[in-house]
mmCIF file of C-alpha atoms (C1' of nucleotides) in Angstrom:
data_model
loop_
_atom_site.group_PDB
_atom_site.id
_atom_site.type_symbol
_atom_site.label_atom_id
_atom_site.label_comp_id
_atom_site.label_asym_id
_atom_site.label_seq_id
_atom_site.Cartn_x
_atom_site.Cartn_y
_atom_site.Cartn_z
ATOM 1 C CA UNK A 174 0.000 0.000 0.000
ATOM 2 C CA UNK A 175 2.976 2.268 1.138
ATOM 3 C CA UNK A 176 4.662 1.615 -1.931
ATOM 4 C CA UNK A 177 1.708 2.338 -4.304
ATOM 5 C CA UNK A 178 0.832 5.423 -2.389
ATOM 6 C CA UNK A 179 3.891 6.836 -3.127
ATOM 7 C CA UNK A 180 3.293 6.810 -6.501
ATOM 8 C CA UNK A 181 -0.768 7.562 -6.819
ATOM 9 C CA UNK A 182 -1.272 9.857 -3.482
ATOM 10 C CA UNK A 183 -3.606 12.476 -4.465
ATOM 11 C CA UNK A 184 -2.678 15.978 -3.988
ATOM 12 C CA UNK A 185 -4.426 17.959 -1.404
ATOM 13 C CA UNK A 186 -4.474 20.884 0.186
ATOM 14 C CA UNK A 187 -4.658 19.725 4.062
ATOM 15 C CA UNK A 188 -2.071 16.748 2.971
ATOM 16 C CA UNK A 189 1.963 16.779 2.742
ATOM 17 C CA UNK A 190 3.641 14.709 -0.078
ATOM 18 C CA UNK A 191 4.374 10.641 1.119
ATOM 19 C CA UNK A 192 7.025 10.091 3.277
ATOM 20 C CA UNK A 193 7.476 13.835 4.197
ATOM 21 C CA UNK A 194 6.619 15.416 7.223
ATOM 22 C CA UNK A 195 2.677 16.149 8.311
ATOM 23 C CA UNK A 196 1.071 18.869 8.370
ATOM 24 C CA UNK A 197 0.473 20.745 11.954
ATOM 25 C CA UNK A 198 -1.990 19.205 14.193
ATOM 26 C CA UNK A 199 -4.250 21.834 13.572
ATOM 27 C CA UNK A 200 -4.267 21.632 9.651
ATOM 28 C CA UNK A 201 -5.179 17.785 10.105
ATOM 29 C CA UNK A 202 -7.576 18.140 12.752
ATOM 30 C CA UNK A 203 -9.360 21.106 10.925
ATOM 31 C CA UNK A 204 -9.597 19.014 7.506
ATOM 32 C CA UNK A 205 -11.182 15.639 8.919
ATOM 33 C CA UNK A 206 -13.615 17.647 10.684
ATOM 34 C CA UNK A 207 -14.966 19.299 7.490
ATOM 35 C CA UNK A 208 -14.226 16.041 5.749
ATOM 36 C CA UNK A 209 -16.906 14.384 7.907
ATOM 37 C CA UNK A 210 -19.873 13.149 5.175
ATOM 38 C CA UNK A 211 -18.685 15.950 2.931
ATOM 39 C CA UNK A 212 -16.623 15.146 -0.020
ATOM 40 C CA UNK A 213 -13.177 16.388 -0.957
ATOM 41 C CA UNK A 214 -14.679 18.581 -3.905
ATOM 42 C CA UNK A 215 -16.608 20.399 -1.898
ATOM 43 C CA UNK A 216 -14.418 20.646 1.320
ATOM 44 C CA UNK A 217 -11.056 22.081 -0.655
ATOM 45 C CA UNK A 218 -12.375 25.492 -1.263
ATOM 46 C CA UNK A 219 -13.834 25.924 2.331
ATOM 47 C CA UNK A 220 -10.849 24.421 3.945
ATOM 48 C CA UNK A 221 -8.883 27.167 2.035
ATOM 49 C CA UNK A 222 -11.001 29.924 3.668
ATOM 50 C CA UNK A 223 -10.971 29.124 6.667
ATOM 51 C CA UNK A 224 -7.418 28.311 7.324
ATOM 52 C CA UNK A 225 -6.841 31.805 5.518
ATOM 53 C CA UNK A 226 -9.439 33.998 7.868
ATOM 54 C CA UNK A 227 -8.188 31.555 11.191
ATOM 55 C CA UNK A 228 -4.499 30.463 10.470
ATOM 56 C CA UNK A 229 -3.670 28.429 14.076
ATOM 57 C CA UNK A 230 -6.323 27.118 16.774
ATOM 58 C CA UNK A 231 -6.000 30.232 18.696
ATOM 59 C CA UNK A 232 -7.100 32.154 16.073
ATOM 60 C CA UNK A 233 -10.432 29.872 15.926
ATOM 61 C CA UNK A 234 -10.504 29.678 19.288
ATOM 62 C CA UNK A 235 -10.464 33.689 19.742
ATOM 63 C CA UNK A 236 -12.957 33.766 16.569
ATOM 64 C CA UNK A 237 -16.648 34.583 17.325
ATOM 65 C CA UNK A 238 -19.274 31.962 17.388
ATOM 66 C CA UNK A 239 -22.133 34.003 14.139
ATOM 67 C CA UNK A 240 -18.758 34.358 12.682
ATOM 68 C CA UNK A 241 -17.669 30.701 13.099
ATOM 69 C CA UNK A 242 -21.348 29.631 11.765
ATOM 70 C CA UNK A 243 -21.133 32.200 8.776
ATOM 71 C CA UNK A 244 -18.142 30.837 7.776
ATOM 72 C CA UNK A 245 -19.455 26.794 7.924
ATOM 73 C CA UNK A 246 -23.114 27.879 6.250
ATOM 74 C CA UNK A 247 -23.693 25.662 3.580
ATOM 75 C CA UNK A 248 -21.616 22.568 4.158
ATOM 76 C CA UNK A 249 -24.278 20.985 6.567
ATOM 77 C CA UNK A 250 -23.902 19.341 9.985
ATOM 78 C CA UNK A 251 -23.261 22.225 11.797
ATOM 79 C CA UNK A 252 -23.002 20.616 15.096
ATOM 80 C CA UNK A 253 -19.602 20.247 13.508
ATOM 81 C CA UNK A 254 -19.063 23.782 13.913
ATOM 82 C CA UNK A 255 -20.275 24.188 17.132
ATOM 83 C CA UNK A 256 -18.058 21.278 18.312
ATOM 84 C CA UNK A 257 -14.802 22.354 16.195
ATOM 85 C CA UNK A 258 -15.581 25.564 17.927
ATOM 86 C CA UNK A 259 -15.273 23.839 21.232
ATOM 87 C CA UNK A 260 -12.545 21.562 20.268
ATOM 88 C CA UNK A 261 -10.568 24.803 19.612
ATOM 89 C CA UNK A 262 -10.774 26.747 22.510
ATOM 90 C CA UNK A 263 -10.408 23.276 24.821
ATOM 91 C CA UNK A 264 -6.821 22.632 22.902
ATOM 92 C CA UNK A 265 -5.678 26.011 23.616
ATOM 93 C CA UNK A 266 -6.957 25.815 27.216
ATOM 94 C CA UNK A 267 -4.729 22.886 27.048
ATOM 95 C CA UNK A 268 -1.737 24.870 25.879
ATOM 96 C CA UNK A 269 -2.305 22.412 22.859
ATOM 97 C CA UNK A 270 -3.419 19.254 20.873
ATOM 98 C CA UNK A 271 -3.627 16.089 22.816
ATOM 99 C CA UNK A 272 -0.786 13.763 20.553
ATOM 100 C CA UNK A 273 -2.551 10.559 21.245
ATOM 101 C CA UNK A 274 -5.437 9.224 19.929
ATOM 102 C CA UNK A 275 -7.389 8.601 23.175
ATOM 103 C CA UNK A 276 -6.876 12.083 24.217
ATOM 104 C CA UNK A 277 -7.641 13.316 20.952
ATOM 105 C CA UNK A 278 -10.877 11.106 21.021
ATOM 106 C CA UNK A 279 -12.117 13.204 24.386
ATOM 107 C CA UNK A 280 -12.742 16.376 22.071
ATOM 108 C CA UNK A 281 -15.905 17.511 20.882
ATOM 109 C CA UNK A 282 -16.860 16.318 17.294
ATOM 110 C CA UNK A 283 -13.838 13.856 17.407
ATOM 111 C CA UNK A 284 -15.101 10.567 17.499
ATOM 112 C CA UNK A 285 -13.240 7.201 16.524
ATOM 113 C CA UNK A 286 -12.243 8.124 12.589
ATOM 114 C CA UNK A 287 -11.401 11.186 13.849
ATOM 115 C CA UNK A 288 -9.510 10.835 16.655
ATOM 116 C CA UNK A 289 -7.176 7.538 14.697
ATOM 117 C CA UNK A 290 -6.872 9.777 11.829
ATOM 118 C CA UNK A 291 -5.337 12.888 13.328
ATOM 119 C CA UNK A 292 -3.046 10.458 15.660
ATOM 120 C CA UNK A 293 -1.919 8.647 12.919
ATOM 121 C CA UNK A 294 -1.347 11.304 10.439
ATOM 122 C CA UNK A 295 -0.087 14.175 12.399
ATOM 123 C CA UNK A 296 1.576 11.950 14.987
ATOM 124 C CA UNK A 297 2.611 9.314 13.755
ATOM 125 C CA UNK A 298 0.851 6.630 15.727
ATOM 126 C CA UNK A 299 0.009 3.402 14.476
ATOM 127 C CA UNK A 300 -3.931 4.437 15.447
ATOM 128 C CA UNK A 301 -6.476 1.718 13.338
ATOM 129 C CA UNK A 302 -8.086 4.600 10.934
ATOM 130 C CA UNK A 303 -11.804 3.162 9.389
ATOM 131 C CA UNK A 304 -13.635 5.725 7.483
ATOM 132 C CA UNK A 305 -16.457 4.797 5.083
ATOM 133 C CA UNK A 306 -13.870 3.919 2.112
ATOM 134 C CA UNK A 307 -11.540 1.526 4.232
ATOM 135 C CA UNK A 308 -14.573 -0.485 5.285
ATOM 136 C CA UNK A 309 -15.323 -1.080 1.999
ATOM 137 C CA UNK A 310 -11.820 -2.127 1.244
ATOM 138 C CA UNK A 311 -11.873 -4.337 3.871
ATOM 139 C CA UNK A 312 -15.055 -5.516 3.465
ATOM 140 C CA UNK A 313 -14.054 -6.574 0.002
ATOM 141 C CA UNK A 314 -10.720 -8.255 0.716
ATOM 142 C CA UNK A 315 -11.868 -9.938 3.325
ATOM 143 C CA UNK A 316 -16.135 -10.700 2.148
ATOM 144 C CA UNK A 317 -17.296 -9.868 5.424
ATOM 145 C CA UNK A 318 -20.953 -10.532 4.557
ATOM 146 C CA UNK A 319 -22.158 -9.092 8.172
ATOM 147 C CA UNK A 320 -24.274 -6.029 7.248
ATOM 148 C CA UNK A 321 -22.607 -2.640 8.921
ATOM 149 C CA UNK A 322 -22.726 -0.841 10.810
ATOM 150 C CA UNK A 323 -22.789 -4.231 13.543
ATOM 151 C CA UNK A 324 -19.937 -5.497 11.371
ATOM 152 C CA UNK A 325 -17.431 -2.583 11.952
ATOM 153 C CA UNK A 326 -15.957 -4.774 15.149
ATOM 154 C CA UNK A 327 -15.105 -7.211 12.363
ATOM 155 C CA UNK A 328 -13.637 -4.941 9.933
ATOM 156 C CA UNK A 329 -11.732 -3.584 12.766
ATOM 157 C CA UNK A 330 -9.803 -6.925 13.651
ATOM 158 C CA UNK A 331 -9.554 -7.410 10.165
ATOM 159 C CA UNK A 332 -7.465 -3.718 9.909
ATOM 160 C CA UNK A 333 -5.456 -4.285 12.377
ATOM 161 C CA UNK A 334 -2.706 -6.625 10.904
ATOM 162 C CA UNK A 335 -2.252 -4.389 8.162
ATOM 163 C CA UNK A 336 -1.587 -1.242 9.689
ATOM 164 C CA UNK A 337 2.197 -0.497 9.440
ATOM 165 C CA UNK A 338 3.814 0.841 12.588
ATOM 166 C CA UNK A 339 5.979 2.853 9.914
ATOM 167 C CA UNK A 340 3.956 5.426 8.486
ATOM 168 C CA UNK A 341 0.731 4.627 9.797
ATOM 169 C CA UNK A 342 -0.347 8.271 8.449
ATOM 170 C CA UNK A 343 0.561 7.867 4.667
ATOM 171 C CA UNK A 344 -1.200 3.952 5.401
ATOM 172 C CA UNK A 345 -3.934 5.250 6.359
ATOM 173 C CA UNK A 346 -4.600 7.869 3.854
ATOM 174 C CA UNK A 347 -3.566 4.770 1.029
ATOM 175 C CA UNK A 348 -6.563 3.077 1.824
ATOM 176 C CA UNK A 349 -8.529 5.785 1.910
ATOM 177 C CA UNK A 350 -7.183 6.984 -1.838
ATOM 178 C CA UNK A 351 -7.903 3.553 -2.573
ATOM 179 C CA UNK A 352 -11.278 3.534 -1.475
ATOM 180 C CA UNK A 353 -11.997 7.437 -3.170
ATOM 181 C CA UNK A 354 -10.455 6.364 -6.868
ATOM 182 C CA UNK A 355 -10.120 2.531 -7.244
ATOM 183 C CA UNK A 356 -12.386 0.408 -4.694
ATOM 184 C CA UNK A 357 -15.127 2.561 -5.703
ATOM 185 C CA UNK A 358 -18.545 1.892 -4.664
ATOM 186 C CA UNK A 359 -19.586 1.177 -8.398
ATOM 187 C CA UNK A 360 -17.865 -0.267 -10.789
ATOM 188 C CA UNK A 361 -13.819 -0.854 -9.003
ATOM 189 C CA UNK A 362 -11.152 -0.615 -10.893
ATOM 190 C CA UNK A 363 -9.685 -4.155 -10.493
ATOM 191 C CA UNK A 364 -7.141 -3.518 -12.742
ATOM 192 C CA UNK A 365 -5.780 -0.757 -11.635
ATOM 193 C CA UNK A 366 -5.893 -2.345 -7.368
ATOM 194 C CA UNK A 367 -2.394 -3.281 -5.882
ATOM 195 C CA UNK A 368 -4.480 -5.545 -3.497
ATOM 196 C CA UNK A 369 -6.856 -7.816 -5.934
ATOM 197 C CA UNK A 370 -4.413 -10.702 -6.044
ATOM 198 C CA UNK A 371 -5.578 -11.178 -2.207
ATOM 199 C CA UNK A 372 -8.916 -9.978 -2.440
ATOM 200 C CA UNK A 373 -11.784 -12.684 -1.400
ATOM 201 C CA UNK A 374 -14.452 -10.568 -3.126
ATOM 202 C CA UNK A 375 -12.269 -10.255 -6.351
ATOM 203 C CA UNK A 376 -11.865 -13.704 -6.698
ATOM 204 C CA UNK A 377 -15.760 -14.534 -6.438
ATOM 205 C CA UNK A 378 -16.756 -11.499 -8.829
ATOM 206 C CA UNK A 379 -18.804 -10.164 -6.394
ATOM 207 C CA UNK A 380 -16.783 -7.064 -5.643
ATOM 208 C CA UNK A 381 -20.434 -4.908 -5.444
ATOM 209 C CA UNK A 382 -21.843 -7.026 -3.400
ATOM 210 C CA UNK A 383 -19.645 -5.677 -0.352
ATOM 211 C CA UNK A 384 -19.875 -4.238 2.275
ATOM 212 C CA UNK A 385 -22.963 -5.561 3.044
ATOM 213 C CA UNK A 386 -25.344 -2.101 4.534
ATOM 214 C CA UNK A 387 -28.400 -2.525 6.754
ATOM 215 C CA UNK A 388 -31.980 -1.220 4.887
ATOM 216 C CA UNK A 389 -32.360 2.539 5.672
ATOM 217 C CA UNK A 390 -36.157 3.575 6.539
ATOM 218 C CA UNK A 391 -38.004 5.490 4.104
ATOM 219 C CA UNK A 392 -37.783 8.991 4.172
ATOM 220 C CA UNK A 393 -40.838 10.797 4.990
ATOM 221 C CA UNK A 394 -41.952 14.415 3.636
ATOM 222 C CA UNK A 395 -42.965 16.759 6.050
ATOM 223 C CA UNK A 396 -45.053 19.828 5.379
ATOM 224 C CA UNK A 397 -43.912 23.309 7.237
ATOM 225 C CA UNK A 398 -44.074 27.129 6.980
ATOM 226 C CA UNK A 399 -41.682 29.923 6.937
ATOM 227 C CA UNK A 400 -42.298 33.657 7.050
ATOM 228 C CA UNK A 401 -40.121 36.673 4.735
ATOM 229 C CA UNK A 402 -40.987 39.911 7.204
ATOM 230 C CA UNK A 403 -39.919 42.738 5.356
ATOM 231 C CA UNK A 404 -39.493 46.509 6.524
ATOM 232 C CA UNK A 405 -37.903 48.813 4.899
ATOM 233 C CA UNK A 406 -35.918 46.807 2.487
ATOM 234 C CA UNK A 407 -34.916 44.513 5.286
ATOM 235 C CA UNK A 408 -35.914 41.231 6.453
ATOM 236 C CA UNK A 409 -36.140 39.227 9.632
ATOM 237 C CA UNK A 410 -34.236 36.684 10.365
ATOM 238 C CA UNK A 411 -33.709 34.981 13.752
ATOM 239 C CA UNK A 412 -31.465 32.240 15.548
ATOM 240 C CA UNK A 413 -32.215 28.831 15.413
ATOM 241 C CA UNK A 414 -32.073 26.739 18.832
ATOM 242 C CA UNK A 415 -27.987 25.831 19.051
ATOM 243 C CA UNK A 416 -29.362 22.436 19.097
ATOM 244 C CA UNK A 417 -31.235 20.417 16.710
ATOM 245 C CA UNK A 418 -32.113 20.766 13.294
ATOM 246 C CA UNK A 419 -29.666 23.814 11.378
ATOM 247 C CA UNK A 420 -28.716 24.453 15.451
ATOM 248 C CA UNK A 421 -27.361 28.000 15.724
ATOM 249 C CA UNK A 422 -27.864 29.204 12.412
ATOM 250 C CA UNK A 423 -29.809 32.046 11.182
ATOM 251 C CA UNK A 424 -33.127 31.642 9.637
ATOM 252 C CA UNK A 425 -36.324 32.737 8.587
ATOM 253 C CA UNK A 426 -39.306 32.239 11.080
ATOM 254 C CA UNK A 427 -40.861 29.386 10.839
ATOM 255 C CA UNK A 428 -43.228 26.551 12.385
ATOM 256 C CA UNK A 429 -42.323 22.919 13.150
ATOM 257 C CA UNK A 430 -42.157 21.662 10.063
ATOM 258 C CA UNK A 431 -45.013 18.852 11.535
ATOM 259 C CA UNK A 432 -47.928 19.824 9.126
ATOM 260 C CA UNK A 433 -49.816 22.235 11.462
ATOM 261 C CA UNK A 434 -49.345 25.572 10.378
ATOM 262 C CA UNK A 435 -48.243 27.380 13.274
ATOM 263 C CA UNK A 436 -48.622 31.041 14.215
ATOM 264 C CA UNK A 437 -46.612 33.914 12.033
ATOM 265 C CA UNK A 438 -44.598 36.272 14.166
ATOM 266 C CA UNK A 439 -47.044 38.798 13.863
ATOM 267 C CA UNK A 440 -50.350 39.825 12.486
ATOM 268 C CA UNK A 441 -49.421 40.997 8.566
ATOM 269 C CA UNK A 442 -51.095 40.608 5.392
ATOM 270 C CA UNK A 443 -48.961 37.560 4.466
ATOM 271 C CA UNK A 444 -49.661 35.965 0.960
ATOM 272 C CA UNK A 445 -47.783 32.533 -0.609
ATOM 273 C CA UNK A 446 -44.800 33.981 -2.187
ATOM 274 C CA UNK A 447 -42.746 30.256 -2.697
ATOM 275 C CA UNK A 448 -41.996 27.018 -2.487
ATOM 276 C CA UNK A 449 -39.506 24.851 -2.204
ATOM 277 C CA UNK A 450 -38.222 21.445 -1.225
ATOM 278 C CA UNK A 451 -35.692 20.348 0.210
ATOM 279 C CA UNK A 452 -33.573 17.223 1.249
ATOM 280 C CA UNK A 453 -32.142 16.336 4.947
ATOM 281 C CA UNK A 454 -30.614 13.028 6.107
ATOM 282 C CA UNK A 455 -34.223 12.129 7.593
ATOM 283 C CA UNK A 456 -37.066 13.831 6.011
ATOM 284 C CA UNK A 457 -37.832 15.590 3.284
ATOM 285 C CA UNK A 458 -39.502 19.260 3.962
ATOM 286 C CA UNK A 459 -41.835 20.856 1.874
ATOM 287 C CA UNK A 460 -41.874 24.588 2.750
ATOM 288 C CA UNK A 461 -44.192 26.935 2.012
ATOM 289 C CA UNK A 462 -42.658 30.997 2.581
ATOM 290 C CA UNK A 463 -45.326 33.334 3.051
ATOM 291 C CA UNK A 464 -44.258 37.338 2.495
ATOM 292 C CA UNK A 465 -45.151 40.329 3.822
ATOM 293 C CA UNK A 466 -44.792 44.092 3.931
ATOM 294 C CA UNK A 467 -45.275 46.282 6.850
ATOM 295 C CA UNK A 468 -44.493 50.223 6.684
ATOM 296 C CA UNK A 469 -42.442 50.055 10.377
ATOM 297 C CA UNK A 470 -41.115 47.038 12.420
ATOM 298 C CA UNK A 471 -42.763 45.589 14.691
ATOM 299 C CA UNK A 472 -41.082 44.669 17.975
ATOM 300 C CA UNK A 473 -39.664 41.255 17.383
ATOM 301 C CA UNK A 474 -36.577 39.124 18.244
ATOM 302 C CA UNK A 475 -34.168 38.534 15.446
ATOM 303 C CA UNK A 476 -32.034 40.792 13.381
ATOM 304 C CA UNK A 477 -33.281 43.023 10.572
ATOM 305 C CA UNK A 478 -30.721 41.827 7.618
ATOM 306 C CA UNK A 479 -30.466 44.410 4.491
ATOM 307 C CA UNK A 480 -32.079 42.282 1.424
ATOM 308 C CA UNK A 481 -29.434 43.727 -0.943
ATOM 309 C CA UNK A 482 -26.882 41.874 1.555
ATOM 310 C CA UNK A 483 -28.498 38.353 2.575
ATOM 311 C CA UNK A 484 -26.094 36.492 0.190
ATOM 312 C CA UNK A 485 -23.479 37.756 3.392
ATOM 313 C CA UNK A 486 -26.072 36.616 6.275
ATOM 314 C CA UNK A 487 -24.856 33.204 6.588
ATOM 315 C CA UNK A 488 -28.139 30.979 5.781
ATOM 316 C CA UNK A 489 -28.076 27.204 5.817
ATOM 317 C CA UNK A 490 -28.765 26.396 2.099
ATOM 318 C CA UNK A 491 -32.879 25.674 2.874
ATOM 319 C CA UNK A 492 -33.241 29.701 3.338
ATOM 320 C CA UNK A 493 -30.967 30.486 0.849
ATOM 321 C CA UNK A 494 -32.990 28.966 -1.244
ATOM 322 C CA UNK A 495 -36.279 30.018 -0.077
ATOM 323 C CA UNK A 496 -34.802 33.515 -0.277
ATOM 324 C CA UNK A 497 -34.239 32.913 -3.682
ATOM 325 C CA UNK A 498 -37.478 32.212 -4.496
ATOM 326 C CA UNK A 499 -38.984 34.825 -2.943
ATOM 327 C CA UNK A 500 -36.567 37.428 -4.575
ATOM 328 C CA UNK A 501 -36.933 35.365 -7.850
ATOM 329 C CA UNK A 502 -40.605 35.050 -7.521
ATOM 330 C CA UNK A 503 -40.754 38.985 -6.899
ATOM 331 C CA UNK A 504 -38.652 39.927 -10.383
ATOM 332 C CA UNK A 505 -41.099 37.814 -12.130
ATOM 333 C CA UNK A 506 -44.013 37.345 -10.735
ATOM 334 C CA UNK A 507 -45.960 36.324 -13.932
ATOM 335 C CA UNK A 508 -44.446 32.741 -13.506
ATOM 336 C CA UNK A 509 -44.755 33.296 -9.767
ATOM 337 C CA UNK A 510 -47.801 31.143 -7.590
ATOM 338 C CA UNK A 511 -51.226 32.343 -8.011
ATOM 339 C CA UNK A 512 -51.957 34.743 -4.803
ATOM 340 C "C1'" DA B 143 -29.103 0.826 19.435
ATOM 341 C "C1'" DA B 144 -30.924 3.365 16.381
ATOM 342 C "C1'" DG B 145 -32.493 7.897 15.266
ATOM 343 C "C1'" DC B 146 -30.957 12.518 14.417
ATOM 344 C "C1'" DC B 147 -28.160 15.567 11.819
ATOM 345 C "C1'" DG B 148 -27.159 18.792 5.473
ATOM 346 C "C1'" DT B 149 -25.760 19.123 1.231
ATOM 347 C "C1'" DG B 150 -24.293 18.331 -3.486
ATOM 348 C "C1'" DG B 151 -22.819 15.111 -7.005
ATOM 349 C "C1'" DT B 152 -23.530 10.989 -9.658
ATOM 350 C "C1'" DA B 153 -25.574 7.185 -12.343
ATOM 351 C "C1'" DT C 46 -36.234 10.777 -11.377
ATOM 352 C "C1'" DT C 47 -34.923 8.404 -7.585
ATOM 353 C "C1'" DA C 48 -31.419 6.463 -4.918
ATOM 354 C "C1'" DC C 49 -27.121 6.270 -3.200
ATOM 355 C "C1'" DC C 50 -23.309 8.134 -1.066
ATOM 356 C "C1'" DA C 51 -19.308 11.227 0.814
ATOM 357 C "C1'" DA C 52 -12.343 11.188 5.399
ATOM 358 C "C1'" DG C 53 -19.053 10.446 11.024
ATOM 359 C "C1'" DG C 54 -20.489 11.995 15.728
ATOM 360 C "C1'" DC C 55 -23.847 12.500 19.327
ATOM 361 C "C1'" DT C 56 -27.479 10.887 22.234
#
DNA sequence: AAGCCGTGGTA
DNA sequence: TTACCAAGGCT
């Protein structure tokens, strides 16, 4: 593995060439965190950013929390934020990263990946890394027919052997490559894999038909409501709960999502002004956004955020998008919703 | 243990 | 279009 990662190691920003020295903790740390469910493509340009605006961990841990959240909106999960936020300001408390996996695994949002993944690549120790693409590896060379997530005990034992005490780092990140570009969940590249000689699945050609996955439940749609209060050119937006569903982000008002139209935040002569749908892990939400104008503002909680600027305000990608079709709805409201 | 927690890309 | 999935963690 060592010897073909040295040749097919992908290049990327939070990574150092093979066999050269890692990156800083904090580099390491701050990429598998954003790497969490979120693919590479999408995680490279927001790594860049926010290594640029905070360049060390006490620069994130000094940062502000809406700033924090501003900077995350969009990439989803943002307990992530809230617990890299922690994670931050509990390593500089500790006058630095913990350099051992077990320690490391005592941070918020650092769970078992995480915690092996830092250890191994920043610090060298020969930590047992399993993300999603190194259980399917595994799976396959070894046609563990268990269905995971019950069979990750399995996979585990199955890891261990194989992990080098020399250069556990640039191991782990091999399989991982391997996973991301040849042990792909559709259609592997055989050919191309320095490990199908020993690979059980291989040799039945029934590479696909590993790692075995529990069934998922259906997901069900739920109906909700959301209000665009404008004044003045400005709307209102408040915080969400820190916990929960899009915890501590901004938003537009809204009910809970469960069907029953709740109350608006005050009496106004709101009117259907969008729709849109959207996807989470669990459920799929139907909103409906219902506008309205008033000539002063009413006394409510929240912030009054400037229309022109709400691409700056920070919204999880559901109000962005209801925002968009409001605004869109507004420039052309012949192809709008009947009022 | 199993449900909760986002989003975008791909076939 | 739907379904799956991506460097998972928390409760």
């Amino acid at each position: 593995m060592l010897a073909w990662y040295d040749v097919h190691a992908r290049v990327l920003p939070w990574r150092s060439p093979p066999g050269t020295p890692p990156p800083e903790p904090y580099r390491v740390w701050l990429s598998e965190v954003m790497l969490q469910q979120t693919t590479v493509a999408t995680v490279a340009p927001r790594f860049a950013a926010f290594l640029a605006r905070w360049p060390t961990v006490e620069a994130l841990a000094a940062a502000d929390d809406a700033d924090v959240m501003r900077e995350w909106a969009g990439l989803g999960y943002y307990a992530r934020a809230r617990n890299m936020l922690a994670a931050a300001r509990a390593v500089v408390a500790a006058g630095g990263f913990p350099r051992e996996a077990a320690g490391l695994r005592a941070l918020p949002g650092v769970g078992d990946y995480t915690a092996a993944a830092v250890a191994a690549i920043a610090f060298g120790e020969r930590a047992l890394v399993l993300d999603g693409n190194v259980e399917r590896v595994v799976a396959r060379l070894a046609a563990v027919d268990a269905p995971l997530p019950a069979a990750r005990t399995r996979l585990r034992a199955a890891l261990d052997p194989q992990t080098p005490a020399d250069r556990p780092g640039d191991f782990a990140q091999a399989m991982m490559d391997l996973g991301a570009t040849v042990c792909t969940p559709r259609a592997p590249r055989c050919d191309l894999c320095p490990l199908a000689q020993g690979c059980v699945a291989h040799a039945l050609g029934r590479e696909t038909d590993f790692p075995v996955k529990a069934a998922k439940r259906e997901r069900p749609v739920r109906d909700g409501l959301a209000w665009w209060l404008e004044v003045d050119g400005a709307v209102l937006l408040v915080r969400r709960p820190a916990k929960g569903l899009l915890g501590g982000m901004p938003a537009l008002p809204s009910d809970g999502w469960r069907g029953e139209p709740g109350e608006p935040p005050c009496p106004a002569p709101w009117r259907e002004a969008a729709r849109v749908t959207h996807g989470f892990t669990h459920f799929e939400l139907r909103l409906r956004v219902l506008a309205a104008t008033l000539p002063v503002r009413p006394a409510l909680a929240g912030e009054w955020w400037p229309v022109a600027r709400l691409a700056d305000a920070g919204l999880p990608t559901l109000f962005a998008r209801a925002a968009d079709a409001v605004l869109a709805a507004r420039r052309a409201p012949c192809l709008g919703l009947e009022p």
